[in-house]
Amino acid sequence: MKRRSLLPATIAALVLFVAMVLGAGAAGAAEPLVTNVAPAQRTDGSGIVDVVYDLADADGDPCRVSLLASADGGATWDLPCPSLGGEVGAGILPGAGRVLTWNIGRDHPGIASENLRLRVVASDLDVDHTAHSPLHYAALHWGDHDWSDDAMIESIARSDLLCIDAEVLWSDPAPSGLSVVERIKAVNPDCTVIGYVSVQMIRLDWEGYPAGSYARTRWEALRPYWASTTTGDTLQSWPGKVNENILEPACRDTIVAIIADFQEHSGTAFDGVFWDYFNSGIWIPNFVNVTGDPDLDGDGIGIMTDPDELAAYKAACVDMVAGLRARLGEGFLQIFNGQRAYTDSTFAALSDGLNYELFPTLGFQAPDKMRKAMDPGVFNSLWNARRWPRTVNGGPFLLLENINRAFYYDNHGVLTTLNPGDSFRAVSLLIDGCYPVWDDFGEHFFGWPDVVHSLGAPLGPTAIQGNLFTRNYTYGDVRVEMGSGVWPNPFTFRIRLNGRVVEELAMPFHTP
Ligand SMILES: [Ca+2]
Ligand SMILES: [Ca+2]
């Protein structure tokens, strides 16, 4: 068979190095530089492209080299190129005449384009910059992090939507150079960074923070508004934290004003906030040592059996969202955590997106909660809920999050992790949702997916036939088949790249 040249002579190779414009943490580190990128397709009919490049790094760091490809002259860089060989990936030493290979004929059989462009990206911090399908969501709002770690900054910057703890960053000394958010955006200007803020809690240890910090400011300003229980105890709905009485207008005005002040004046500005959390009431978990029931209006009746108090509480939450929007504007994202928005479409309509904590276990009827979440006939299924939030800021953002993992024995008898991030990615590709790649509980809990997919743009909506959900993309397709619908093993899925299976979960079998 006579093959056409897959890469015409007009191919232009663009060059990019990962610019790490960092503050003091990067002192002395030299950025890697890729030059003289020269791709040439073999004429032996193999479909393989040899990409020759020079890699420099003044301090001699071994680099992780990634290849990016564009099919539209450089407008987008989502053409997947997984079949790579040669000097690509981790541990590439600087030097001239490095060669990597891309088997474009395997990844894109029959492709012929005048508009192919290639980029070679080198990271001296061992970060893989392979293209991924959009709506990666990463969250680092639990635990402590070393914000001076440039590798972590470069790594988390790959996400499309990133939640980090505003209350931590605003409680640190003001940045002397670029803020953490600015360092992230120096790596990826398209990364939307939202800051975690608490709706109604203060931490008791904030009393010991330096004057002027967010933590101390919030502790002091809200001291007059500590909420009580029906027995007069201090209301704590989480260990080490105190609930504020947001039924008091001055209390919620203070909370909103402090957030807005630190957003505007602390030197660390976010694209929005992640409100944690809005529920339809207040519960005291049994592991918190508090007597009585929450009683914000002080009438001796617990909030969950006090209709007036419940109504006032829900109105107070609406008022806080409106108050922050009045201060920081329509373009400042407000994403809601908490169960109220899962079923309250009017409240959800005030948000730019919803975080489903412990998805799909909250907000959906037992036992087959995942089936309910994916059933268009259920009023609050993801299909319906995604029509509720605002769209003015690029939303709606439906964030699917679950810190728990499950395990199973695969077809080789190997104990295998069931990573919810992988399963939720399949769902996200169907619903245009966001799936988490980090959910940090003191350590990188999910990490970046082992298999990175770049499927390009969706070619249409998801087709639903009974238990089968399928959606076609420019470079592949996604298929989810609902099984029991019961977490943590509710369905099987398969993701293909141009007809070739690149990820599959069909227990006990899996790919890869
Ligand atoms: Ca270096
Ligand atoms: Ca009451």
Short mmCIF file of C-alpha atoms and ligand atoms in Angstrom, two decimals:
data_model
loop_
_atom_site.label_atom_id
_atom_site.label_comp_id
_atom_site.label_asym_id
_atom_site.label_seq_id
_atom_site.Cartn_x
_atom_site.Cartn_y
_atom_site.Cartn_z
CA MET A 1 0.00 0.00 0.00
CA LYS A 2 1.34 3.35 -0.95
CA ARG A 3 1.38 5.68 2.02
CA ARG A 4 1.00 9.38 1.85
CA SER A 5 3.51 11.48 3.61
CA LEU A 6 1.85 12.17 6.90
CA LEU A 7 3.87 15.23 7.68
CA PRO A 8 4.17 17.63 4.79
CA ALA A 9 7.16 19.84 4.37
CA THR A 10 5.31 22.75 5.89
CA ILE A 11 5.45 21.30 9.39
CA ALA A 12 6.87 23.84 11.74
CA ALA A 13 8.23 22.86 15.06
CA LEU A 14 7.66 25.31 17.83
CA VAL A 15 9.91 25.41 20.80
CA LEU A 16 8.92 25.96 24.36
CA PHE A 17 10.64 25.64 27.62
CA VAL A 18 8.76 25.67 30.85
CA ALA A 19 9.35 29.11 32.20
CA MET A 20 9.51 29.01 35.94
CA VAL A 21 9.33 32.64 36.93
CA LEU A 22 9.61 32.12 40.62
CA GLY A 23 10.62 34.05 43.65
CA ALA A 24 13.38 33.38 46.12
CA GLY A 25 12.74 29.65 46.08
CA ALA A 26 14.18 29.39 42.61
CA ALA A 27 17.42 31.23 43.36
CA GLY A 28 20.30 29.71 41.48
CA ALA A 29 18.16 27.35 39.43
CA ALA A 30 18.58 27.64 35.68
CA GLU A 31 15.65 26.92 33.41
CA PRO A 32 15.99 24.22 30.81
CA LEU A 33 15.94 25.35 27.19
CA VAL A 34 14.90 23.34 24.14
CA THR A 35 16.13 24.59 20.75
CA ASN A 36 16.56 23.42 17.17
CA VAL A 37 13.55 21.13 17.17
CA ALA A 38 13.57 19.33 13.83
CA PRO A 39 10.92 16.72 13.11
CA ALA A 40 11.23 14.44 10.10
CA GLN A 41 9.00 11.60 9.10
CA ARG A 42 10.61 8.37 8.10
CA THR A 43 10.07 7.37 4.50
CA ASP A 44 9.91 3.65 5.25
CA GLY A 45 6.15 3.64 5.66
CA SER A 46 6.40 3.07 9.40
CA GLY A 47 4.58 6.28 10.21
CA ILE A 48 7.25 7.18 12.73
CA VAL A 49 8.43 10.74 13.15
CA ASP A 50 11.92 11.40 14.45
CA VAL A 51 12.14 14.62 16.43
CA VAL A 52 15.65 15.92 16.90
CA TYR A 53 16.21 18.63 19.50
CA ASP A 54 18.89 20.25 21.61
CA LEU A 55 18.38 20.37 25.36
CA ALA A 56 20.32 22.81 27.51
CA ASP A 57 20.26 23.36 31.24
CA ALA A 58 22.94 25.51 32.79
CA ASP A 59 23.04 23.51 35.98
CA GLY A 60 22.99 20.19 34.20
CA ASP A 61 19.73 18.87 35.59
CA PRO A 62 18.27 15.76 34.04
CA CYS A 63 14.90 16.78 32.59
CA ARG A 64 11.54 15.20 31.96
CA VAL A 65 10.78 15.76 28.28
CA SER A 66 7.22 15.81 26.96
CA LEU A 67 5.96 16.12 23.40
CA LEU A 68 2.93 18.24 22.60
CA ALA A 69 1.18 18.29 19.24
CA SER A 70 -1.26 20.57 17.50
CA ALA A 71 -3.45 19.66 14.54
CA ASP A 72 -4.62 23.21 13.91
CA GLY A 73 -1.46 25.18 13.40
CA GLY A 74 -0.90 25.84 17.07
CA ALA A 75 -4.34 27.10 18.06
CA THR A 76 -4.85 24.13 20.38
CA TRP A 77 -2.40 21.56 21.70
CA ASP A 78 -4.62 18.59 22.43
CA LEU A 79 -3.54 16.18 19.68
CA PRO A 80 -2.58 13.12 21.71
CA CYS A 81 0.80 11.53 21.12
CA PRO A 82 1.14 8.61 23.56
CA SER A 83 3.24 6.31 21.34
CA LEU A 84 6.62 7.82 22.05
CA GLY A 85 10.11 6.40 22.19
CA GLY A 86 13.72 7.45 22.43
CA GLU A 87 14.83 10.45 24.43
CA VAL A 88 11.52 11.44 25.98
CA GLY A 89 10.13 11.10 29.48
CA ALA A 90 12.17 11.21 32.66
CA GLY A 91 15.91 11.49 33.11
CA ILE A 92 16.97 13.10 29.83
CA LEU A 93 20.38 14.71 30.23
CA PRO A 94 21.10 18.03 28.53
CA GLY A 95 22.91 17.76 25.22
CA ALA A 96 22.69 18.41 21.52
CA GLY A 97 21.07 16.12 19.00
CA ARG A 98 18.63 14.36 21.29
CA VAL A 99 16.13 12.24 19.37
CA LEU A 100 12.64 11.18 20.35
CA THR A 101 10.27 9.22 18.17
CA TRP A 102 6.52 9.50 17.75
CA ASN A 103 4.59 6.72 16.08
CA ILE A 104 1.94 9.00 14.67
CA GLY A 105 0.76 6.25 12.35
CA ARG A 106 -0.19 4.14 15.37
CA ASP A 107 -1.88 6.97 17.27
CA HIS A 108 -3.62 8.56 14.27
CA PRO A 109 -3.95 6.09 11.42
CA GLY A 110 -4.35 7.87 8.11
CA ILE A 111 -3.85 11.35 9.46
CA ALA A 112 -2.73 13.89 6.86
CA SER A 113 -2.56 17.51 7.83
CA GLU A 114 -0.89 20.66 6.62
CA ASN A 115 -1.28 22.12 10.08
CA LEU A 116 0.62 19.81 12.39
CA ARG A 117 2.87 21.52 14.86
CA LEU A 118 5.05 20.01 17.54
CA ARG A 119 6.40 21.29 20.81
CA VAL A 120 9.09 19.76 22.93
CA VAL A 121 8.70 20.70 26.58
CA ALA A 122 11.41 20.09 29.15
CA SER A 123 10.99 20.30 32.92
CA ASP A 124 14.01 20.19 35.21
CA LEU A 125 11.59 19.53 38.09
CA ASP A 126 10.49 16.17 36.67
CA VAL A 127 6.98 17.33 35.78
CA ASP A 128 5.20 15.61 32.91
CA HIS A 129 3.51 18.18 30.66
CA THR A 130 1.70 15.72 28.40
CA ALA A 131 -1.59 17.14 27.09
CA HIS A 132 -4.74 16.11 28.91
CA SER A 133 -8.46 16.38 28.35
CA PRO A 134 -9.85 19.47 30.02
CA LEU A 135 -11.51 20.01 33.37
CA HIS A 136 -8.81 18.48 35.48
CA TYR A 137 -9.59 19.63 38.99
CA ALA A 138 -7.05 19.56 41.75
CA ALA A 139 -7.64 20.31 45.40
CA LEU A 140 -5.06 20.97 48.06
CA HIS A 141 -7.15 22.31 50.84
CA TRP A 142 -6.33 19.83 53.52
CA GLY A 143 -3.04 19.41 55.32
CA ASP A 144 0.11 21.44 55.16
CA HIS A 145 2.11 22.04 52.04
CA ASP A 146 5.56 23.36 51.35
CA TRP A 147 4.70 26.31 49.14
CA SER A 148 8.40 26.96 48.51
CA ASP A 149 8.55 23.66 46.60
CA ASP A 150 8.82 24.70 42.95
CA ALA A 151 8.21 21.16 41.72
CA MET A 152 4.87 21.06 43.53
CA ILE A 153 3.91 24.45 42.10
CA GLU A 154 4.76 23.36 38.56
CA SER A 155 2.98 20.07 39.08
CA ILE A 156 -0.30 21.46 40.43
CA ALA A 157 -0.28 24.23 37.81
CA ARG A 158 -1.17 21.67 35.14
CA SER A 159 -4.74 21.50 36.41
CA ASP A 160 -7.50 23.55 34.82
CA LEU A 161 -9.15 24.32 38.12
CA LEU A 162 -7.18 24.33 41.33
CA CYS A 163 -8.42 24.80 44.88
CA ILE A 164 -5.87 25.76 47.50
CA ASP A 165 -6.39 26.96 51.02
CA ALA A 166 -6.88 30.73 51.05
CA GLU A 167 -7.10 30.70 54.83
CA VAL A 168 -3.59 29.20 55.02
CA LEU A 169 -1.99 31.45 52.40
CA TRP A 170 -3.64 34.58 53.82
CA SER A 171 -2.39 33.60 57.29
CA ASP A 172 1.22 33.32 56.12
CA PRO A 173 3.41 36.43 55.88
CA ALA A 174 2.61 38.48 52.78
CA PRO A 175 4.60 37.29 49.77
CA SER A 176 7.76 39.32 49.15
CA GLY A 177 7.78 38.39 45.49
CA LEU A 178 5.17 36.62 43.45
CA SER A 179 2.30 35.06 45.34
CA VAL A 180 1.65 31.34 45.15
CA VAL A 181 -1.23 32.06 42.77
CA GLU A 182 1.04 34.16 40.54
CA ARG A 183 3.70 31.44 40.51
CA ILE A 184 1.07 28.92 39.43
CA LYS A 185 -0.11 31.23 36.67
CA ALA A 186 3.47 31.83 35.54
CA VAL A 187 3.57 28.13 34.66
CA ASN A 188 0.01 27.92 33.32
CA PRO A 189 -1.88 31.20 32.78
CA ASP A 190 -5.03 29.19 32.06
CA CYS A 191 -5.16 27.59 35.51
CA THR A 192 -8.13 28.94 37.44
CA VAL A 193 -7.20 29.13 41.12
CA ILE A 194 -9.88 29.27 43.78
CA GLY A 195 -9.29 29.70 47.49
CA TYR A 196 -10.83 27.53 50.18
CA VAL A 197 -12.68 29.62 52.78
CA SER A 198 -14.92 28.55 55.62
CA VAL A 199 -18.49 29.79 55.66
CA GLN A 200 -19.05 29.87 59.39
CA MET A 201 -16.14 28.43 61.34
CA ILE A 202 -13.09 29.72 63.10
CA ARG A 203 -10.24 27.55 64.30
CA LEU A 204 -9.47 27.90 68.00
CA ASP A 205 -5.71 27.89 67.36
CA TRP A 206 -6.11 31.02 65.22
CA GLU A 207 -5.94 32.99 68.45
CA GLY A 208 -2.19 32.39 68.48
CA TYR A 209 -1.52 33.63 64.95
CA PRO A 210 0.31 36.91 64.31
CA ALA A 211 -1.72 40.10 64.46
CA GLY A 212 -2.87 41.13 61.01
CA SER A 213 -2.96 37.59 59.62
CA TYR A 214 -6.23 36.31 58.19
CA ALA A 215 -6.45 33.71 60.95
CA ARG A 216 -5.98 36.18 63.81
CA THR A 217 -8.13 38.82 62.14
CA ARG A 218 -10.99 36.39 61.70
CA TRP A 219 -10.59 35.02 65.23
CA GLU A 220 -10.68 38.48 66.82
CA ALA A 221 -13.40 40.02 64.65
CA LEU A 222 -15.73 37.05 65.14
CA ARG A 223 -15.18 36.58 68.87
CA PRO A 224 -18.49 38.36 69.65
CA TYR A 225 -20.44 35.94 67.46
CA TRP A 226 -19.68 32.48 68.83
CA ALA A 227 -22.80 30.36 68.48
CA SER A 228 -24.35 28.35 71.30
CA THR A 229 -26.27 25.16 71.82
CA THR A 230 -29.59 24.56 73.55
CA THR A 231 -27.66 23.89 76.79
CA GLY A 232 -25.57 27.05 76.49
CA ASP A 233 -22.45 25.20 75.41
CA THR A 234 -20.23 26.72 72.73
CA LEU A 235 -21.32 25.30 69.38
CA GLN A 236 -18.65 23.23 67.69
CA SER A 237 -19.61 21.14 64.68
CA TRP A 238 -16.00 20.07 64.12
CA PRO A 239 -13.16 19.39 66.58
CA GLY A 240 -11.01 22.42 67.28
CA LYS A 241 -13.40 24.78 65.56
CA VAL A 242 -16.19 27.05 66.71
CA ASN A 243 -19.32 27.89 64.74
CA GLU A 244 -20.14 31.55 64.27
CA ASN A 245 -23.69 32.78 64.51
CA ILE A 246 -24.35 33.85 60.93
CA LEU A 247 -27.94 34.68 61.86
CA GLU A 248 -26.41 37.93 63.12
CA PRO A 249 -26.16 40.29 60.11
CA ALA A 250 -23.00 41.88 61.53
CA CYS A 251 -21.39 38.44 61.83
CA ARG A 252 -21.88 37.53 58.19
CA ASP A 253 -20.92 41.03 57.06
CA THR A 254 -17.67 40.62 58.99
CA ILE A 255 -16.93 37.23 57.43
CA VAL A 256 -17.53 38.61 53.93
CA ALA A 257 -15.55 41.79 54.58
CA ILE A 258 -12.47 39.89 55.84
CA ILE A 259 -12.45 37.60 52.81
CA ALA A 260 -12.82 40.56 50.45
CA ASP A 261 -10.15 42.58 52.27
CA PHE A 262 -7.58 39.79 52.07
CA GLN A 263 -8.48 39.13 48.43
CA GLU A 264 -7.84 42.79 47.63
CA HIS A 265 -4.99 43.72 49.95
CA SER A 266 -3.00 40.66 51.09
CA GLY A 267 -0.88 40.28 47.95
CA THR A 268 -2.46 36.89 47.23
CA ALA A 269 -5.51 37.20 44.97
CA PHE A 270 -7.60 34.28 43.80
CA ASP A 271 -10.00 33.82 40.87
CA GLY A 272 -12.73 32.86 43.28
CA VAL A 273 -13.57 30.99 46.44
CA PHE A 274 -14.51 27.48 47.42
CA TRP A 275 -17.09 27.94 50.18
CA ASP A 276 -16.93 25.17 52.75
CA TYR A 277 -19.76 24.54 53.33
CA PHE A 278 -23.45 25.28 52.80
CA ASN A 279 -25.79 22.71 54.27
CA SER A 280 -29.48 22.84 55.01
CA GLY A 281 -28.82 22.85 58.72
CA ILE A 282 -26.12 22.19 61.31
CA TRP A 283 -25.26 18.81 62.79
CA ILE A 284 -22.84 18.06 65.59
CA PRO A 285 -20.88 14.87 64.78
CA ASN A 286 -20.75 12.37 67.62
CA PHE A 287 -16.96 12.71 67.85
CA VAL A 288 -17.27 16.34 68.98
CA ASN A 289 -17.56 16.84 72.73
CA VAL A 290 -20.46 19.32 72.91
CA THR A 291 -23.71 19.16 74.84
CA GLY A 292 -27.09 20.16 73.45
CA ASP A 293 -28.17 20.94 69.92
CA PRO A 294 -27.25 23.92 67.72
CA ASP A 295 -29.46 26.88 68.60
CA LEU A 296 -28.51 30.04 66.73
CA ASP A 297 -31.67 31.97 67.60
CA GLY A 298 -31.42 31.16 71.31
CA ASP A 299 -35.00 29.98 71.80
CA GLY A 300 -33.99 26.66 73.33
CA ILE A 301 -35.13 24.66 70.32
CA GLY A 302 -32.47 22.87 68.26
CA ILE A 303 -32.06 24.16 64.71
CA MET A 304 -33.12 20.93 63.01
CA THR A 305 -36.53 21.05 64.72
CA ASP A 306 -36.89 24.83 64.60
CA PRO A 307 -38.42 25.89 61.25
CA ASP A 308 -37.93 29.63 61.83
CA GLU A 309 -34.28 29.12 62.66
CA LEU A 310 -33.72 26.84 59.69
CA ALA A 311 -35.27 29.39 57.35
CA ALA A 312 -33.18 32.19 58.82
CA TYR A 313 -30.05 30.06 58.52
CA LYS A 314 -30.69 29.33 54.86
CA ALA A 315 -31.42 33.00 54.17
CA ALA A 316 -28.19 33.98 55.93
CA CYS A 317 -26.17 31.75 53.60
CA VAL A 318 -27.81 33.36 50.56
CA ASP A 319 -27.01 36.77 52.00
CA MET A 320 -23.32 35.90 52.38
CA VAL A 321 -23.06 34.81 48.75
CA ALA A 322 -24.77 37.99 47.63
CA GLY A 323 -22.59 40.06 49.93
CA LEU A 324 -19.34 38.65 48.56
CA ARG A 325 -20.60 39.11 45.00
CA ALA A 326 -21.42 42.73 45.77
CA ARG A 327 -17.87 43.26 47.07
CA LEU A 328 -15.84 41.28 44.52
CA GLY A 329 -18.09 41.27 41.48
CA GLU A 330 -19.79 38.89 39.09
CA GLY A 331 -16.46 37.68 37.69
CA PHE A 332 -15.28 36.31 41.03
CA LEU A 333 -16.12 32.63 41.16
CA GLN A 334 -18.06 31.20 44.05
CA ILE A 335 -18.11 27.41 44.15
CA PHE A 336 -20.23 25.75 46.81
CA ASN A 337 -19.34 22.73 48.88
CA GLY A 338 -22.07 21.19 50.99
CA GLN A 339 -25.25 19.28 50.57
CA ARG A 340 -27.77 22.08 50.19
CA ALA A 341 -26.94 22.83 46.57
CA TYR A 342 -27.15 19.16 45.58
CA THR A 343 -30.94 19.29 45.83
CA ASP A 344 -31.78 23.02 45.98
CA SER A 345 -31.67 24.32 42.42
CA THR A 346 -32.52 27.89 43.46
CA PHE A 347 -29.57 28.00 45.82
CA ALA A 348 -27.28 26.25 43.31
CA ALA A 349 -28.18 28.94 40.77
CA LEU A 350 -26.24 31.44 42.91
CA SER A 351 -23.04 29.44 42.42
CA ASP A 352 -20.56 29.00 39.61
CA GLY A 353 -20.30 25.34 40.45
CA LEU A 354 -20.86 22.61 43.00
CA ASN A 355 -18.40 20.36 44.80
CA TYR A 356 -19.76 16.87 45.39
CA GLU A 357 -17.88 15.83 48.49
CA LEU A 358 -17.67 12.04 48.90
CA PHE A 359 -19.38 11.69 45.51
CA PRO A 360 -21.77 9.98 44.94
CA THR A 361 -22.62 9.23 48.55
CA LEU A 362 -24.31 12.54 49.48
CA GLY A 363 -27.45 13.88 47.85
CA PHE A 364 -28.49 10.72 46.04
CA GLN A 365 -30.87 8.07 47.25
CA ALA A 366 -29.42 4.78 48.52
CA PRO A 367 -28.39 2.19 47.68
CA ASP A 368 -27.50 2.69 43.99
CA LYS A 369 -26.41 6.31 44.38
CA MET A 370 -24.20 6.40 41.29
CA ARG A 371 -27.08 5.17 39.19
CA LYS A 372 -29.25 7.98 40.59
CA ALA A 373 -26.50 10.51 39.92
CA MET A 374 -26.39 9.39 36.29
CA ASP A 375 -30.12 8.93 35.67
CA PRO A 376 -31.53 11.86 33.67
CA GLY A 377 -34.93 11.05 35.14
CA VAL A 378 -33.77 11.89 38.67
CA PHE A 379 -34.38 15.56 39.34
CA ASN A 380 -30.95 16.25 40.84
CA SER A 381 -28.89 13.92 38.66
CA LEU A 382 -25.67 15.38 37.28
CA TRP A 383 -27.42 15.91 33.96
CA ASN A 384 -29.96 18.18 35.61
CA ALA A 385 -27.74 19.74 38.28
CA ARG A 386 -25.28 20.90 35.66
CA ARG A 387 -27.96 23.23 34.34
CA TRP A 388 -28.35 24.97 37.71
CA PRO A 389 -25.17 27.02 38.34
CA ARG A 390 -24.17 30.24 36.64
CA THR A 391 -22.29 30.11 33.35
CA VAL A 392 -20.84 33.64 33.19
CA ASN A 393 -17.42 32.50 34.47
CA GLY A 394 -16.98 29.46 32.25
CA GLY A 395 -19.06 27.15 34.42
CA PRO A 396 -20.94 25.26 35.43
CA PHE A 397 -18.22 23.43 37.33
CA LEU A 398 -19.36 20.13 38.77
CA LEU A 399 -16.55 18.84 40.95
CA LEU A 400 -16.64 15.13 41.71
CA GLU A 401 -14.62 14.33 44.77
CA ASN A 402 -14.14 11.33 47.04
CA ILE A 403 -11.16 10.75 49.30
CA ASN A 404 -11.90 7.05 49.73
CA ARG A 405 -10.41 4.26 47.72
CA ALA A 406 -11.40 0.68 47.18
CA PHE A 407 -9.35 -2.36 46.24
CA TYR A 408 -9.97 -5.52 44.29
CA TYR A 409 -8.04 -8.53 43.04
CA ASP A 410 -7.47 -8.29 39.33
CA ASN A 411 -7.32 -11.12 36.78
CA HIS A 412 -3.70 -11.78 37.79
CA GLY A 413 -4.60 -12.04 41.47
CA VAL A 414 -2.94 -8.71 42.18
CA LEU A 415 -4.51 -6.44 44.75
CA THR A 416 -5.39 -3.38 42.69
CA THR A 417 -6.41 0.11 43.73
CA LEU A 418 -9.69 1.47 42.51
CA ASN A 419 -8.90 5.15 42.19
CA PRO A 420 -12.07 7.24 42.22
CA GLY A 421 -10.26 9.91 40.21
CA ASP A 422 -10.00 7.49 37.29
CA SER A 423 -13.66 6.46 37.51
CA PHE A 424 -14.81 10.05 37.91
CA ARG A 425 -12.77 11.06 34.87
CA ALA A 426 -14.93 8.73 32.78
CA VAL A 427 -18.07 10.32 34.24
CA SER A 428 -16.65 13.81 33.77
CA LEU A 429 -15.99 13.19 30.11
CA LEU A 430 -19.69 12.33 29.75
CA ILE A 431 -21.11 15.25 31.73
CA ASP A 432 -18.43 17.94 31.14
CA GLY A 433 -17.67 17.77 34.82
CA CYS A 434 -14.47 18.23 36.74
CA TYR A 435 -12.63 15.28 38.16
CA PRO A 436 -10.06 15.51 40.90
CA VAL A 437 -6.45 14.61 40.41
CA TRP A 438 -5.39 15.60 43.85
CA ASP A 439 -7.25 15.31 47.03
CA ASP A 440 -4.69 15.86 49.59
CA PHE A 441 -4.90 14.40 53.05
CA GLY A 442 -1.39 15.17 54.19
CA GLU A 443 0.04 13.36 51.19
CA HIS A 444 -0.71 13.24 47.50
CA PHE A 445 -3.71 11.02 47.74
CA PHE A 446 -4.68 10.56 44.13
CA GLY A 447 -1.75 12.09 42.30
CA TRP A 448 -1.82 12.83 38.61
CA PRO A 449 -3.47 9.98 36.70
CA ASP A 450 -1.16 7.20 35.57
CA VAL A 451 -2.81 7.29 32.17
CA VAL A 452 -3.19 10.75 30.69
CA HIS A 453 -5.82 11.07 28.01
CA SER A 454 -6.24 13.84 25.50
CA LEU A 455 -9.36 13.15 23.51
CA GLY A 456 -9.83 16.60 21.99
CA ALA A 457 -13.23 18.25 21.82
CA PRO A 458 -16.49 16.34 22.25
CA LEU A 459 -18.32 15.75 18.98
CA GLY A 460 -21.74 15.89 20.57
CA PRO A 461 -23.70 15.09 23.69
CA THR A 462 -23.58 11.77 25.49
CA ALA A 463 -25.83 9.06 24.08
CA ILE A 464 -27.75 7.17 26.75
CA GLN A 465 -29.26 3.74 26.07
CA GLY A 466 -30.40 2.13 29.27
CA ASN A 467 -27.29 1.40 31.33
CA LEU A 468 -24.93 2.44 28.55
CA PHE A 469 -23.46 5.92 28.26
CA THR A 470 -21.26 6.74 25.26
CA ARG A 471 -19.72 9.91 23.93
CA ASN A 472 -17.52 10.52 20.93
CA TYR A 473 -14.58 12.87 20.94
CA THR A 474 -12.34 14.15 18.15
CA TYR A 475 -9.65 11.60 18.99
CA GLY A 476 -11.54 8.89 20.80
CA ASP A 477 -14.59 7.83 22.73
CA VAL A 478 -15.79 7.10 26.25
CA ARG A 479 -18.12 4.33 27.34
CA VAL A 480 -19.59 3.82 30.79
CA GLU A 481 -21.81 0.86 31.58
CA MET A 482 -23.74 1.13 34.82
CA GLY A 483 -23.58 -2.00 36.93
CA SER A 484 -24.82 -2.13 40.49
CA GLY A 485 -24.68 1.64 40.74
CA VAL A 486 -23.44 1.12 44.29
CA TRP A 487 -20.29 2.87 45.38
CA PRO A 488 -17.38 2.03 45.26
CA ASN A 489 -17.87 -0.31 42.30
CA PRO A 490 -20.85 1.13 40.48
CA PHE A 491 -19.91 0.74 36.81
CA THR A 492 -17.35 -0.33 34.27
CA PHE A 493 -15.79 2.01 31.74
CA ARG A 494 -13.63 2.09 28.66
CA ILE A 495 -11.75 4.97 27.05
CA ARG A 496 -10.38 4.56 23.54
CA LEU A 497 -7.99 6.63 21.52
CA ASN A 498 -8.91 6.40 17.84
CA GLY A 499 -10.36 2.94 18.41
CA ARG A 500 -7.52 1.63 20.58
CA VAL A 501 -8.33 0.95 24.23
CA VAL A 502 -6.10 3.11 26.46
CA GLU A 503 -7.96 2.67 29.74
CA GLU A 504 -10.50 0.09 30.75
CA LEU A 505 -12.03 -1.05 34.01
CA ALA A 506 -14.00 -4.27 33.69
CA MET A 507 -13.28 -6.02 36.94
CA PRO A 508 -11.27 -8.06 37.42
CA PHE A 509 -9.73 -6.89 34.15
CA HIS A 510 -8.21 -3.50 33.66
CA THR A 511 -6.15 -1.61 31.08
CA PRO A 512 -3.42 -0.65 31.58
CA CA B 1 17.97 23.56 35.81
CA CA B 2 -33.63 27.57 68.00
#
